């Protein structure tokens, strides 16, 4: 056998010896690892997510806690996908919950201002009608244009209050203002009709006017509406219907 062949034989022998030793050590390590795992099995823990318990979802090994990604996806109702070098966990789409519209309660400032201004116009109108009653036939002719002007101003004030009404309370109070305007208009028409039917020698009795049930209703409603708007809280009154 030549020196070259002898060296090659010795190299192969040494390599096989080392490989045999490595396999023996590796096998022994696996045995020890399996034995250690058998002596210290993973501890199963309960995972509580959003108040919902999931038994055995967590495995605790060597002081560290692990959750199987597929189990986690199931708990979260998520989508799980695998790509080279990546695990993709996609949560469920958030549910769209329609929020109830915010309803503004009480009177708006704009409506209160417009409503009080309109009541002031109606008080002026009511005062002019009372003056016509005291004047009788003598003042009926020249007071008629003045009463018409007061009616127009009160109608304009009511229109401004209608535009300003925004909240539910505004709209309810607006109906009462409209009723007061209608009653006052009826009293104006009745008064002028009565004055025109009188002879020159006759006049209306102011006392009779004070006892007029329609005037009493108008006065009570006007006082009620003013107090309600100043108070800032809607209420109802039979005098305004």
Short mmCIF file of C-alpha atoms in Angstrom, two decimals, residues 112-216:
data_model
loop_
_atom_site.label_atom_id
_atom_site.label_comp_id
_atom_site.label_asym_id
_atom_site.label_seq_id
_atom_site.Cartn_x
_atom_site.Cartn_y
_atom_site.Cartn_z
CA UNK A 112 -86.60 82.97 22.62
CA UNK A 113 -85.54 86.38 21.33
CA UNK A 114 -87.89 86.17 18.34
CA UNK A 115 -90.76 84.83 20.45
CA UNK A 116 -90.49 87.56 23.10
CA UNK A 117 -90.29 90.22 20.38
CA UNK A 118 -93.40 88.81 18.72
CA UNK A 119 -95.28 88.83 22.04
CA UNK A 120 -94.33 92.50 22.48
CA UNK A 121 -95.80 93.28 19.05
CA UNK A 122 -99.02 91.48 19.98
CA UNK A 123 -99.27 93.44 23.26
CA UNK A 124 -99.01 96.67 21.26
CA UNK A 125 -101.70 95.38 18.93
CA UNK A 126 -103.96 94.45 21.83
CA UNK A 127 -103.47 97.92 23.34
CA UNK A 128 -104.49 99.54 20.07
CA UNK A 129 -107.66 97.45 19.96
CA UNK A 130 -108.49 98.53 23.52
CA UNK A 131 -108.02 102.16 22.44
CA UNK A 132 -110.46 101.60 19.57
CA UNK A 133 -113.03 100.25 22.02
CA UNK A 134 -112.68 103.31 24.27
CA UNK A 135 -112.92 105.67 21.28
CA UNK A 136 -115.96 103.98 19.79
CA UNK A 137 -117.35 105.29 16.50
CA UNK A 138 -115.53 108.61 16.84
CA UNK A 139 -112.09 107.02 16.66
CA UNK A 140 -112.96 103.88 14.73
CA UNK A 141 -112.19 105.32 11.31
CA UNK A 142 -108.76 106.72 12.05
CA UNK A 143 -107.77 103.76 14.27
CA UNK A 144 -108.51 101.18 11.58
CA UNK A 145 -105.26 101.82 9.62
CA UNK A 146 -103.31 101.71 12.90
CA UNK A 147 -104.81 98.34 13.80
CA UNK A 148 -103.90 97.05 10.34
CA UNK A 149 -100.32 98.16 10.86
CA UNK A 150 -100.13 96.41 14.23
CA UNK A 151 -101.50 93.23 12.67
CA UNK A 152 -98.78 93.36 9.98
CA UNK A 153 -96.03 93.86 12.55
CA UNK A 154 -97.30 90.94 14.65
CA UNK A 155 -97.48 88.76 11.53
CA UNK A 156 -93.90 89.67 10.64
CA UNK A 157 -92.77 88.85 14.18
CA UNK A 158 -94.48 85.47 13.94
CA UNK A 159 -92.71 84.81 10.65
CA UNK A 160 -89.33 85.57 12.24
CA UNK A 161 -90.14 83.25 15.14
CA UNK A 162 -91.03 80.51 12.66
CA UNK A 163 -87.64 80.87 10.97
CA UNK A 164 -85.83 80.80 14.33
CA UNK A 165 -87.64 77.67 15.57
CA UNK A 166 -85.20 74.74 15.51
CA UNK A 167 -85.70 72.50 18.54
CA UNK A 168 -88.73 70.41 19.42
CA UNK A 169 -89.59 72.84 22.23
CA UNK A 170 -89.30 75.76 19.79
CA UNK A 171 -91.79 74.16 17.42
CA UNK A 172 -94.28 73.37 20.17
CA UNK A 173 -94.11 76.91 21.52
CA UNK A 174 -94.45 78.27 17.99
CA UNK A 175 -97.84 76.55 17.70
CA UNK A 176 -98.98 78.39 20.84
CA UNK A 177 -97.74 81.71 19.45
CA UNK A 178 -99.68 81.07 16.25
CA UNK A 179 -102.82 80.32 18.28
CA UNK A 180 -102.40 83.58 20.23
CA UNK A 181 -101.98 85.49 16.97
CA UNK A 182 -105.15 83.91 15.55
CA UNK A 183 -107.22 84.71 18.66
CA UNK A 184 -105.97 88.29 18.72
CA UNK A 185 -106.80 88.68 15.04
CA UNK A 186 -110.34 87.39 15.69
CA UNK A 187 -110.80 89.86 18.55
CA UNK A 188 -109.54 92.71 16.33
CA UNK A 189 -111.99 91.80 13.55
CA UNK A 190 -114.92 91.45 15.96
CA UNK A 191 -114.13 94.80 17.59
CA UNK A 192 -113.93 96.70 14.29
CA UNK A 193 -117.12 95.05 13.04
CA UNK A 194 -118.95 96.06 16.20
CA UNK A 195 -117.70 99.65 15.99
CA UNK A 196 -118.82 99.99 12.38
CA UNK A 197 -122.30 98.76 13.26
CA UNK A 198 -122.85 101.45 15.89
CA UNK A 199 -124.59 104.78 15.35
CA UNK A 200 -122.64 107.96 15.89
CA UNK A 201 -124.26 108.49 19.28
CA UNK A 202 -123.30 105.06 20.58
CA UNK A 203 -120.01 103.76 21.94
CA UNK A 204 -118.66 100.49 23.25
CA UNK A 205 -118.48 99.95 26.97
CA UNK A 206 -114.89 99.41 28.17
CA UNK A 207 -116.30 97.38 31.05
CA UNK A 208 -118.07 95.06 28.59
CA UNK A 209 -114.77 94.59 26.76
CA UNK A 210 -113.00 93.67 29.98
CA UNK A 211 -115.58 90.94 30.53
CA UNK A 212 -115.05 89.57 27.03
CA UNK A 213 -114.05 85.86 27.38
CA UNK A 214 -111.91 86.03 24.22
CA UNK A 215 -109.94 88.99 25.60
CA UNK A 216 -109.48 87.16 28.91
#
